[in-house]
Tab-separated table of C-alpha atoms in Angstrom:
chain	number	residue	atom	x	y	z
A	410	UNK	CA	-11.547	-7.429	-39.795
A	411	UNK	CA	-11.800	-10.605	-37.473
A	412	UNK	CA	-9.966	-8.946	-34.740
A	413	UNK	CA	-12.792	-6.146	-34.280
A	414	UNK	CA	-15.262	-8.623	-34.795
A	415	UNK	CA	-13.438	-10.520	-31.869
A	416	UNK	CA	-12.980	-7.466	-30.109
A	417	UNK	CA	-16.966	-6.604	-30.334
A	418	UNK	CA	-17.013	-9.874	-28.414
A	419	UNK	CA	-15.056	-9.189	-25.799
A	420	UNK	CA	-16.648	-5.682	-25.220
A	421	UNK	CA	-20.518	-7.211	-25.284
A	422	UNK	CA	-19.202	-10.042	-22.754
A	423	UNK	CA	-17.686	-6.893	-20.506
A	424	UNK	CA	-20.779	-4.394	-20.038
A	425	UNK	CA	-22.509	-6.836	-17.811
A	426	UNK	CA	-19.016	-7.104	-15.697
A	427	UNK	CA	-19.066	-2.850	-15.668
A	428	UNK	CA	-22.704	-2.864	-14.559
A	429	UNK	CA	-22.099	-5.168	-11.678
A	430	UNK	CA	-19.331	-3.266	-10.854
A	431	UNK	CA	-21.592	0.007	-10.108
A	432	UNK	CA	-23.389	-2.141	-7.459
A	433	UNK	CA	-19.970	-3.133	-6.040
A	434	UNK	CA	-18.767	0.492	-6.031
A	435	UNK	CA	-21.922	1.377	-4.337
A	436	UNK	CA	-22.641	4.537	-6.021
A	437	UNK	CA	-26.181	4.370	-5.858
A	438	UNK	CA	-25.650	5.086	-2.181
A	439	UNK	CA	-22.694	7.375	-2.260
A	440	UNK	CA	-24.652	9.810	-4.777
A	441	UNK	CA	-27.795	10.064	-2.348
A	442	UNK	CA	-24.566	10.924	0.260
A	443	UNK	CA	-23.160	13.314	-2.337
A	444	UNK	CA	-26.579	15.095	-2.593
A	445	UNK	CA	-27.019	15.585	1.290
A	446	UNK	CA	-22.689	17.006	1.370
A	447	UNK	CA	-23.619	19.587	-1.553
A	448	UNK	CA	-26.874	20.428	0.344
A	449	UNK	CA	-24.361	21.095	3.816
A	450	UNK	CA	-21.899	22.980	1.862
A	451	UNK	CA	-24.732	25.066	0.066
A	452	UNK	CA	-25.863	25.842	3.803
A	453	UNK	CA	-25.383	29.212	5.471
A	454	UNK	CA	-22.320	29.216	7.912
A	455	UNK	CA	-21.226	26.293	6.400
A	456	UNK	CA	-17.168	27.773	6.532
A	457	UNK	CA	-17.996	29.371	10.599
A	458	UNK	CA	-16.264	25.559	11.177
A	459	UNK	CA	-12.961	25.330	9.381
A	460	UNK	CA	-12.318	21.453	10.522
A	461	UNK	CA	-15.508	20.361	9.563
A	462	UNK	CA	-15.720	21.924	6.333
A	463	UNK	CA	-12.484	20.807	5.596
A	464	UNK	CA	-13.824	17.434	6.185
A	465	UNK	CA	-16.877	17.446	4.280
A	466	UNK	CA	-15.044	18.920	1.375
A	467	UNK	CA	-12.832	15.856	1.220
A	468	UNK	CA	-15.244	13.535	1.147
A	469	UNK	CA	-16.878	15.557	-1.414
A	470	UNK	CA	-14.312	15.060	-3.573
A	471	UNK	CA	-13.573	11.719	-2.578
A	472	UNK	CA	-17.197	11.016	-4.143
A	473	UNK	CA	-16.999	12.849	-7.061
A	474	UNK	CA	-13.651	11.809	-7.932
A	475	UNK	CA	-15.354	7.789	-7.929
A	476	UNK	CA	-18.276	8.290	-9.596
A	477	UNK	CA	-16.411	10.569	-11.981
A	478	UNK	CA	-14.019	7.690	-12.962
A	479	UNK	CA	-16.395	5.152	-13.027
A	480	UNK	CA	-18.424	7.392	-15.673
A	481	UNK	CA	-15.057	7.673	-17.726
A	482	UNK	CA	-15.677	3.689	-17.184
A	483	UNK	CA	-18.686	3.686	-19.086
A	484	UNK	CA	-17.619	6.421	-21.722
A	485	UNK	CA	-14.466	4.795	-22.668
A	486	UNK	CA	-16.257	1.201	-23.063
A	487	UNK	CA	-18.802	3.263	-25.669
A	488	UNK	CA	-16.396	4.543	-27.730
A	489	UNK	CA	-15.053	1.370	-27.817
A	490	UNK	CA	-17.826	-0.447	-29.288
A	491	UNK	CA	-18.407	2.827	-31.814
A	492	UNK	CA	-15.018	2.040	-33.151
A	493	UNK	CA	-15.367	-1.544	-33.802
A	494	UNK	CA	-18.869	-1.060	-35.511
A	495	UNK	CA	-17.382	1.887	-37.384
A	496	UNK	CA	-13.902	0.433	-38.344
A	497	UNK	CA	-16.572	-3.034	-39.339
A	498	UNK	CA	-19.085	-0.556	-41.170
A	499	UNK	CA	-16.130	1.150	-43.640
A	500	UNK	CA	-14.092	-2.115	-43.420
A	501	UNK	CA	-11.263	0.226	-42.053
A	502	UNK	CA	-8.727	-1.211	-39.775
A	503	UNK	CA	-6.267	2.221	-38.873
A	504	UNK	CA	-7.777	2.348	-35.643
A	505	UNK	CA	-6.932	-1.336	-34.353
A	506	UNK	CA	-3.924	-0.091	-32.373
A	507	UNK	CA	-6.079	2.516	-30.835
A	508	UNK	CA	-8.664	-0.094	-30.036
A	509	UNK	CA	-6.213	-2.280	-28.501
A	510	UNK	CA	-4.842	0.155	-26.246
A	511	UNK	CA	-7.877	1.108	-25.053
A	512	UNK	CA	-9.358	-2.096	-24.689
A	513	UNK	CA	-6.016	-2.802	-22.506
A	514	UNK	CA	-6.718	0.511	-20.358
A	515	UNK	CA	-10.285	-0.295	-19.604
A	516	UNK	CA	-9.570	-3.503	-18.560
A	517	UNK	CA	-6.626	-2.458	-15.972
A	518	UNK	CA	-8.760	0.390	-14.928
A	519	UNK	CA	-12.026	-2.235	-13.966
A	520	UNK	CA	-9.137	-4.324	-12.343
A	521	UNK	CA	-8.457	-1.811	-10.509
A	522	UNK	CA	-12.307	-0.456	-9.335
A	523	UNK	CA	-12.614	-3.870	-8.511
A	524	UNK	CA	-9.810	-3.990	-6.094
A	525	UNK	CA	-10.912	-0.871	-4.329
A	526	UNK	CA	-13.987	-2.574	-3.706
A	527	UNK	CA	-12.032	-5.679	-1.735
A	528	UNK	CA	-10.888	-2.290	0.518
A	529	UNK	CA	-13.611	-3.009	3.398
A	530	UNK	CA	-10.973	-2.996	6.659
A	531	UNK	CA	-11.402	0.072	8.983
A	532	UNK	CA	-8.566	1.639	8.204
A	533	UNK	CA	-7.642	0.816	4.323
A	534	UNK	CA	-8.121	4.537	3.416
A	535	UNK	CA	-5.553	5.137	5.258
A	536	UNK	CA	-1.789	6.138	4.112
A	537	UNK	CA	0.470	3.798	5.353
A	538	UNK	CA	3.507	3.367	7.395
A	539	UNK	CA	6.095	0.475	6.357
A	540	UNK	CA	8.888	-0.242	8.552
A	541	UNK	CA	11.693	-2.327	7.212
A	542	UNK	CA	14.312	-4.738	9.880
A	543	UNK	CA	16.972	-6.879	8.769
A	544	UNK	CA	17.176	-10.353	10.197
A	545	UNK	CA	20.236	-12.284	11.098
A	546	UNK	CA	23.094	-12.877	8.938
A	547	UNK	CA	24.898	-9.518	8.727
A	548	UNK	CA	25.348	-7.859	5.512
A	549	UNK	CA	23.593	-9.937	3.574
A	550	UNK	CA	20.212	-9.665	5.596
A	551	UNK	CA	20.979	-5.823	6.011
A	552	UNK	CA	20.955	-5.572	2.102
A	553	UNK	CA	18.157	-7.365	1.537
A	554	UNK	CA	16.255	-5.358	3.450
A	555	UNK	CA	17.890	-2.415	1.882
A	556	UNK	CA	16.457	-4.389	-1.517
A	557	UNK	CA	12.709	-4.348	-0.149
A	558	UNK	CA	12.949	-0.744	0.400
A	559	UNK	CA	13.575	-0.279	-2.961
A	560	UNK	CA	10.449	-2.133	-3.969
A	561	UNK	CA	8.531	-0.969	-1.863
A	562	UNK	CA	9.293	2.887	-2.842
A	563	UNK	CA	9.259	1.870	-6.567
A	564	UNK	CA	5.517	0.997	-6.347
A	565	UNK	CA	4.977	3.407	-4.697
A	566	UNK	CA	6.079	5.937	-7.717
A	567	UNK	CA	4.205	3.348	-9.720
A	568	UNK	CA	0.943	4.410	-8.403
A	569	UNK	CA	1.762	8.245	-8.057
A	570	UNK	CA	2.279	7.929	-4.266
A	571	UNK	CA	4.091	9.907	-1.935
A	572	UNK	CA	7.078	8.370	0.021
A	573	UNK	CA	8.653	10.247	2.751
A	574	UNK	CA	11.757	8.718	5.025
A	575	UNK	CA	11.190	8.797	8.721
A	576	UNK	CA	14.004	6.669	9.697
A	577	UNK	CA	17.007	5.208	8.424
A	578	UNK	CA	19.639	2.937	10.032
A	579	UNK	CA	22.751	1.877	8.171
A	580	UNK	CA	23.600	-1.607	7.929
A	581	UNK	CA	27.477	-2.392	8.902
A	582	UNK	CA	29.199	-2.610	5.527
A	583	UNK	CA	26.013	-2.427	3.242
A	584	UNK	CA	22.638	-1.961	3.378
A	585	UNK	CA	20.244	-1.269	6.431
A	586	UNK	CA	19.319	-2.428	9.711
A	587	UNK	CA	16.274	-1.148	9.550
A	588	UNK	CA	14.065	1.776	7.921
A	589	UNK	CA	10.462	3.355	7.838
A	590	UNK	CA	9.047	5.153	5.380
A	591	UNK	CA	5.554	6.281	5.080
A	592	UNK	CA	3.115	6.088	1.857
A	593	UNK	CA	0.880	8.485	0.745
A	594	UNK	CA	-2.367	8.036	-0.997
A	595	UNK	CA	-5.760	6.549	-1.663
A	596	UNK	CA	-5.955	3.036	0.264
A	597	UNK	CA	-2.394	3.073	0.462
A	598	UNK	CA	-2.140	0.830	3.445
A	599	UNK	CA	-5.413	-1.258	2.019
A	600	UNK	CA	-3.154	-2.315	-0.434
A	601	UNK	CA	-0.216	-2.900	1.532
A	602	UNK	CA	-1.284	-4.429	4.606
A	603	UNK	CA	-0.913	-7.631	2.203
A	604	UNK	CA	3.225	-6.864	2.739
A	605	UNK	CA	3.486	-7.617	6.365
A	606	UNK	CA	5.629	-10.197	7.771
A	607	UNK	CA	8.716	-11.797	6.532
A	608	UNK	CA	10.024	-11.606	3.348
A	609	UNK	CA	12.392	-14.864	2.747
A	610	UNK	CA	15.495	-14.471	0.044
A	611	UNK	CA	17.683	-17.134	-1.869
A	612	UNK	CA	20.357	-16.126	-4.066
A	613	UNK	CA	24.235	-16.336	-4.767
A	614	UNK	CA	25.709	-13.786	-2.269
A	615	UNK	CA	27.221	-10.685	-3.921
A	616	UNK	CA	29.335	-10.786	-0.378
A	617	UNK	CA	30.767	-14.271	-0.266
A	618	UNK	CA	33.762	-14.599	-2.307
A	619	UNK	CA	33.254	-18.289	-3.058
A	620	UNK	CA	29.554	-17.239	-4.376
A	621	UNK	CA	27.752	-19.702	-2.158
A	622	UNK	CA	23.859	-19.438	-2.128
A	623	UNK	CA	22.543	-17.696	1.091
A	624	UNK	CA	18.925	-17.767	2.762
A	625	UNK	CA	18.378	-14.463	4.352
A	626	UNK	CA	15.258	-12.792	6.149
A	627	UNK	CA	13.969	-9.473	6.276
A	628	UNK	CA	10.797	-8.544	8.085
A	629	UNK	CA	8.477	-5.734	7.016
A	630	UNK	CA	6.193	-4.163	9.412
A	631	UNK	CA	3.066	-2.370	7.928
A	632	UNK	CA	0.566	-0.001	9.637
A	633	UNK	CA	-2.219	2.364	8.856
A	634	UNK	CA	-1.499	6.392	9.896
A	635	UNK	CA	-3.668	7.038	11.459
A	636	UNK	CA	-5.049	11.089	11.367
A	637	UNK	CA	-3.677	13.506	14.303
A	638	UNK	CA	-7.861	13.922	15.695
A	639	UNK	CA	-8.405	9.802	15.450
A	640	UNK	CA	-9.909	8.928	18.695
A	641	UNK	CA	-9.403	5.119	18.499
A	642	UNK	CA	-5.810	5.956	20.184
A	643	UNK	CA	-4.895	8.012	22.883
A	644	UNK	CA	-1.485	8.379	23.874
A	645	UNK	CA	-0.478	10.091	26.849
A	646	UNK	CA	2.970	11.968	27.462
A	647	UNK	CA	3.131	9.638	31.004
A	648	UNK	CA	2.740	6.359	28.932
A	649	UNK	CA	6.067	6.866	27.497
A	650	UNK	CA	9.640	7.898	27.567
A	651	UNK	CA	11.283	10.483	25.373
A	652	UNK	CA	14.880	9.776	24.551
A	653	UNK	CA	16.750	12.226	22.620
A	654	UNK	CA	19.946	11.309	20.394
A	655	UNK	CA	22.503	12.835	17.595
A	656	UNK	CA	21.811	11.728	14.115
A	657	UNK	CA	23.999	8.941	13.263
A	658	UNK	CA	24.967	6.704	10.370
A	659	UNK	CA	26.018	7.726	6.940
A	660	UNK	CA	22.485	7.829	5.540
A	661	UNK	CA	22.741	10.023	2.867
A	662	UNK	CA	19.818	12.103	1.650
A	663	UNK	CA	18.078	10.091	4.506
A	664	UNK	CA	19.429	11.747	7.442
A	665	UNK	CA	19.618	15.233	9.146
A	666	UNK	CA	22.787	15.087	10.454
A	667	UNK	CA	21.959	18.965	12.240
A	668	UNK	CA	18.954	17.441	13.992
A	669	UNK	CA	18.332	15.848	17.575
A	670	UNK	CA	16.930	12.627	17.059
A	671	UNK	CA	14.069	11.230	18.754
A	672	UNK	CA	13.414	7.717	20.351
A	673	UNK	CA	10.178	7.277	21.660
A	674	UNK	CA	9.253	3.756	24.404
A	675	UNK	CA	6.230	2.688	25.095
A	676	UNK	CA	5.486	1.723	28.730
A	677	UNK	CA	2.717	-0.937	28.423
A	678	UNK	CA	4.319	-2.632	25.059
A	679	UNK	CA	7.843	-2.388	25.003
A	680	UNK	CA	7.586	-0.760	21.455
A	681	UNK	CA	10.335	1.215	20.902
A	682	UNK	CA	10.077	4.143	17.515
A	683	UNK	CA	12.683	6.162	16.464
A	684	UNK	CA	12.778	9.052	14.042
A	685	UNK	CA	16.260	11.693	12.729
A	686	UNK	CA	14.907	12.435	8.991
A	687	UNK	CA	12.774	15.793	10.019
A	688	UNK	CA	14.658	19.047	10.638
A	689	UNK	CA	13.401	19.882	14.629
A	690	UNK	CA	13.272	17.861	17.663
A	691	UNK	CA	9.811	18.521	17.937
A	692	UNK	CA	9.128	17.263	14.274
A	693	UNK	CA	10.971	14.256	14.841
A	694	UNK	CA	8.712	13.935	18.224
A	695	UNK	CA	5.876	14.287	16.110
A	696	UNK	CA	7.078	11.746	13.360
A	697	UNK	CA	7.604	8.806	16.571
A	698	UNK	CA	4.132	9.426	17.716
A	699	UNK	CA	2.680	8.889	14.180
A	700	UNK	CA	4.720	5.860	13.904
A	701	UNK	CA	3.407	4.658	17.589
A	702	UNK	CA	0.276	4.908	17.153
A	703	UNK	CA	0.534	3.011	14.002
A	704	UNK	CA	1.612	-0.047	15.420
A	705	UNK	CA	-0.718	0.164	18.570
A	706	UNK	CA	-3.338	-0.084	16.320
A	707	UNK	CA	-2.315	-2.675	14.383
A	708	UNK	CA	-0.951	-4.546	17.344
A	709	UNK	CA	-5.028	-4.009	18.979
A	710	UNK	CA	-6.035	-5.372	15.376
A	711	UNK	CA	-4.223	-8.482	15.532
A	712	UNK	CA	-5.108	-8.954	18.966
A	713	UNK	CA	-8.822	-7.856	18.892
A	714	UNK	CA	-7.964	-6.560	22.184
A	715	UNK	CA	-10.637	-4.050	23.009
A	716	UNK	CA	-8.121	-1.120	24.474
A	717	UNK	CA	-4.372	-0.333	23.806
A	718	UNK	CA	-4.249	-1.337	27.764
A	719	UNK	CA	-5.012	-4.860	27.241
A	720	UNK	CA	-2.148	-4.895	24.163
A	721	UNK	CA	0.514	-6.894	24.725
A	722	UNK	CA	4.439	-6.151	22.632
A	723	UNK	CA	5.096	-9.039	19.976
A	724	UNK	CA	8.329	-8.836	17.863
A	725	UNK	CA	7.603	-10.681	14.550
A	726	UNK	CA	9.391	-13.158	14.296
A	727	UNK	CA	12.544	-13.217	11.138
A	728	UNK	CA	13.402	-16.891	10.758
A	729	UNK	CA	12.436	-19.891	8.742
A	730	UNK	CA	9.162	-21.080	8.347
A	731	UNK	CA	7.373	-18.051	8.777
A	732	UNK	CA	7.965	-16.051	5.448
A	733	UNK	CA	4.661	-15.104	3.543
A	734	UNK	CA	6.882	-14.783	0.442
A	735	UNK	CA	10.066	-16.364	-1.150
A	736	UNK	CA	12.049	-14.581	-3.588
A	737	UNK	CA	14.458	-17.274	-5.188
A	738	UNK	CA	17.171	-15.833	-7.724
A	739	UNK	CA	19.339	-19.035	-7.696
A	740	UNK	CA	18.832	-21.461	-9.105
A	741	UNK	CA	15.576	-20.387	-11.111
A	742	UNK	CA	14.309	-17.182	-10.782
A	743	UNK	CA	10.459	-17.376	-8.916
A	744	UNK	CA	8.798	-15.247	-6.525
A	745	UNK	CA	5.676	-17.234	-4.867
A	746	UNK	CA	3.556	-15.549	-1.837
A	747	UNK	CA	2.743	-19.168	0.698
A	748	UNK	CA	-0.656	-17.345	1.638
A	749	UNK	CA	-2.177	-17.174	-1.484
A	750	UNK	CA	-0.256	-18.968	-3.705
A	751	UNK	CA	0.288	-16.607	-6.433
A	752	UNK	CA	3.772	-16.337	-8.042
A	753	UNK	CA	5.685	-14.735	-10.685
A	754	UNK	CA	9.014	-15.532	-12.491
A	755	UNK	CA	9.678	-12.639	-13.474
A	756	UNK	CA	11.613	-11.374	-10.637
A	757	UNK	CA	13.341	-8.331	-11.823
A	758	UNK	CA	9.967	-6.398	-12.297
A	759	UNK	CA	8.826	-7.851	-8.607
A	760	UNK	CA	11.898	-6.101	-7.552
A	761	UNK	CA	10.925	-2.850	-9.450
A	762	UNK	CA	7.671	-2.535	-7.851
A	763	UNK	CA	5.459	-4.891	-10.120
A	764	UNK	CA	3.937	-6.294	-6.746
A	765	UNK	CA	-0.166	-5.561	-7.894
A	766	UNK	CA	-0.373	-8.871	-8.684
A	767	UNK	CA	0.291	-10.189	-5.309
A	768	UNK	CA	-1.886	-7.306	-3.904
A	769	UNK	CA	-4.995	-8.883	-5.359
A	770	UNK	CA	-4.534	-11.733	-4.688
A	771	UNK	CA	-4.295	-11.154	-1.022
A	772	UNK	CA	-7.391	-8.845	-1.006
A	773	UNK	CA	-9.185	-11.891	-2.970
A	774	UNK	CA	-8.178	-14.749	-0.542
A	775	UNK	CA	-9.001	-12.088	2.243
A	776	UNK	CA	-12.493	-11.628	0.963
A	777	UNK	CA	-13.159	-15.533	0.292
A	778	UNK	CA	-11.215	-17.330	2.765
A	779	UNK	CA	-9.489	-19.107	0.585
A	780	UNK	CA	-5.920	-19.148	1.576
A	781	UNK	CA	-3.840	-21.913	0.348
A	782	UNK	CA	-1.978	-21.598	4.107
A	783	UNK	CA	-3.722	-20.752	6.927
């Protein structure tokens, strides 16, 4: 019975960590918000306005869904505790295993409450858009990338997100020269905005038949999308140029080979966006615009320029010395992130997905200054 008794222990030692995370979460505040929503959508003619109702109803459930999770929080940690003073009272230990997996589950779920509360950028809520390009070296760059693209779609299915392709260029022989793909769901580019810049790789070259280690670079670009009525960009149809192309490339699944392609370049910038996944022109249109605004405003971001005018084109910049990350498979296996530090050996699952615990502990260093590079 020691483990329950050690288990009591760790359960006591958590409630103060769940109450503090209430004041965190701010719900306090966001039920006093929920109050004055119900009171709108109570109100007569609240549905006369379809696109604010729609609104208000999201963030209505937005609320509720939080709070609601946060109370399954405090109801799980309960019946915790019952079971360890029950299992202690009858001297009955059948329900360890449920106690440990529940113990396990409450503790992953605080983790992640708590990282939702590191979310304070303007745009974390956000779905996001990552864009994938190959560096130099050929093949082996172009599968790398092809590699991140993987990941990045595996962790995606690991936290129940959407992934759609917008664009997909084959490498040469293998891999790709470049892809986006855009993630949908709660703070999906809060978390991910940790994943841009250049991801460095070391391994024994599947392509070189005298197995030689290669270095090889792939960059990843990640933006917020940012909804169809957000003001904070305005694009105009004279600010760019509209190219219009046949699908190309083997692609697969990823490409519409019936559909006109779209290439969309930006006056002021330079930036050039591309998209031949959708099944119109005018879809594809639609898909580049997404995918311009995007980077305008994460190009304004970086440059804390006050308007898109006053935003200058920057092409990051795939070469040595400015990776964030190193994933070494030769000759140990490690991946370590030169921002914050953190690293994992256990490359494989990195490469599945497994990238949450890099996540926080970007959103950490981000909300203490405390990067180990700067």
């Amino acid at each position: 019975m020691i483990q329950f008794e050690e288990y009591k222990g760790k359960l006591t030692a958590l409630k103060p960590k769940l109450d503090e995370l209430a004041v965190s979460l701010n719900l306090e505040a966001d039920s006093e918000e929920l109050e004055r929503l119900h009171a709108q959508i109570e109100a007569p003619g609240f549905w006369d306005n379809q696109e604010l109702s729609q609104k208000v109803m999201k963030r209505a459930r937005q609320l509720e869904t939080k709070a609601e999770r946060y109370q399954k929080m405090c109801t799980n940690w309960e019946d915790l505790l019952t079971i360890c003073e029950m299992a202690l009272e009858e001297n009955d230990d059948s329900m360890l295993e449920e106690l440990t997996t529940g113990y396990e589950a409450l503790e992953t779920a605080m983790e992640s409450a708590r990282l939702e509360t590191l979310l304070t950028e303007e745009y974390d809520a956000y779905n996001a858009i990552v864009t994938l390009h190959a560096g130099a070296g050929g093949t082996e760059a172009q599968d790398w990338a092809q590699m991140l693209f993987r990941m990045y779609t595996r962790w995606a299915e690991r936290h129940g997100f959407s992934c759609k392709t917008l664009d997909y260029q084959d490498g040469d022989e293998a891999g790709i020269k470049s892809a986006t793909i855009m993630i949908e769901g709660p703070n999906a580019y809060g978390y991910l905005r940790s994943e841009h810049g250049v991801h460095r790789l070391v391994r024994v070259s599947p392509f070189d038949a005298n197995a030689r280690r290669q270095t090889s670079f792939a960059a990843a670009e990640v933006m917020p999308d940012l909804p169809d009525d957000c003001t904070d960009v305005e694009i105009r149809p004279d600010e760019y140029e509209m190219q219009v192309f046949r699908s190309s490339g083997a692609g697969g699944q990823h490409i519409n080979k019936t559909s006109s392609a779209v290439r969309l370049i930006h006056h002021a910038t330079g930036i050039v966006v591309s998209c031949q996944t959708e099944r119109s022109q005018f879809q594809n249109k639609e898909s580049c615009l997404r995918m311009l605004r995007a980077k305008l405003i994460e190009l304004k971001m970086q440059q804390h320029a006050e308007k898109i005018s006053d935003i200058k084109g920057v092409q990051l910049k795939i070469e040595w010395g400015s990776q964030i990350r190193s994933y070494v498979f030769m000759p140990y296996q490690l991946v370590k992130d030169t921002r914050t530090g953190f690293e994992s050996s256990n490359i494989n699952a990195v490469m599945d997905g497994d990238l949450d615990g890099f996540i926080n502990a970007y959103l950490t260093c981000a909300a203490t200054n405390t990067w180990v590079t700067k």
